[in-house]
Tab-separated table of C-alpha atoms in Angstrom:
chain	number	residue	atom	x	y	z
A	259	UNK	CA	0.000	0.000	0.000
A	260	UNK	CA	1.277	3.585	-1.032
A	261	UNK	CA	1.071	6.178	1.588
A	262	UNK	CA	0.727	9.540	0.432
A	263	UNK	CA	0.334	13.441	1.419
A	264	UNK	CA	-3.245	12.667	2.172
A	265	UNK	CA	-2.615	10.605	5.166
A	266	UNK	CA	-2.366	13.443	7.965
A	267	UNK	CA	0.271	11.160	10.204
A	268	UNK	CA	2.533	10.767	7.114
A	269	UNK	CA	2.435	14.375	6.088
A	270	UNK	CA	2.898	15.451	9.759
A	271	UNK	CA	6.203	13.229	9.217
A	272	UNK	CA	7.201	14.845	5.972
A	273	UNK	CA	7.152	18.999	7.797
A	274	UNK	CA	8.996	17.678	10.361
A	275	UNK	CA	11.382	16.434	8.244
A	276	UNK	CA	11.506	18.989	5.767
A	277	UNK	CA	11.829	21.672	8.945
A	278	UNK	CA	14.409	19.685	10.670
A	279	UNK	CA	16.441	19.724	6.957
A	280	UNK	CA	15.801	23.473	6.375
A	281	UNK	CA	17.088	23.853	9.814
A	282	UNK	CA	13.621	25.897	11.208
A	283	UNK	CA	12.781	23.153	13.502
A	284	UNK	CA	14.011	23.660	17.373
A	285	UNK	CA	16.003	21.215	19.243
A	286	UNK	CA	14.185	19.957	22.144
A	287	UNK	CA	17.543	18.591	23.069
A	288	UNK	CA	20.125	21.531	22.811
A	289	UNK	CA	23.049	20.472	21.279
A	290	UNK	CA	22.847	16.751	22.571
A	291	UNK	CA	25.736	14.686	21.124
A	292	UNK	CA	24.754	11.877	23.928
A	293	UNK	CA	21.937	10.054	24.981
A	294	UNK	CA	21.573	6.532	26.483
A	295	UNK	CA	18.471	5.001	28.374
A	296	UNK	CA	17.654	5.374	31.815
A	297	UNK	CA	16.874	1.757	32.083
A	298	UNK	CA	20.279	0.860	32.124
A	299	UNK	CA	23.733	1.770	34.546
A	300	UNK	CA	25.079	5.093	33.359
A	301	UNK	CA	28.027	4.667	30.971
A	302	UNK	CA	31.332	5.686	32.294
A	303	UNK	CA	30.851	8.839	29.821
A	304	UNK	CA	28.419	10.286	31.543
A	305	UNK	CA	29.222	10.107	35.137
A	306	UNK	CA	29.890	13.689	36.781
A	307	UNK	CA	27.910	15.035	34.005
A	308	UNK	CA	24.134	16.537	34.247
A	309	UNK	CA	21.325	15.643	31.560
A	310	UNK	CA	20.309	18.743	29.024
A	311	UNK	CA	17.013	16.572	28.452
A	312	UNK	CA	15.500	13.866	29.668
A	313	UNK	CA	12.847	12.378	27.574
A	314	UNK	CA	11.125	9.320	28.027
A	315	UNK	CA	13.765	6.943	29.259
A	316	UNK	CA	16.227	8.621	27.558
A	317	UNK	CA	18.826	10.982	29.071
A	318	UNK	CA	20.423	13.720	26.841
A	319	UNK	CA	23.908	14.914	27.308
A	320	UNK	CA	26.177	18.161	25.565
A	321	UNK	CA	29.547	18.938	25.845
A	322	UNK	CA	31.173	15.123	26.362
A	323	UNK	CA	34.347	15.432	24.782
């Protein structure tokens, strides 16, 4: 089945997209470089550090070098 414009979740996809790309869409992460899931330890990377973001189960990290 071909999905097309008309679908409303599919175009919803496509202006994200298309914003992200044309670089008008906002970060809801900063400048995140990092992220790993609160479900699990912390990697060694990211202790002493503080989260940017923290989404879901996911943790969001800038400035690890």
């Amino acid at each position: 089945e071909t999905v097309g414009l008309e679908d409303i979740t599919f175009a919803k996809c496509v202006r994200v997209a298309l914003d992200v790309l044309s670089g008008t869409h906002a970060s809801n992460v900063g400048t995140a470089t990092h992220y790993y899931a609160d479900t699990i330890p912390p990697p060694k990377w990211a202790r002493g550090h503080m989260p940017c973001a923290h989404i879901g189960h996911h943790l969001f990290f800038e400035g690890i070098a």
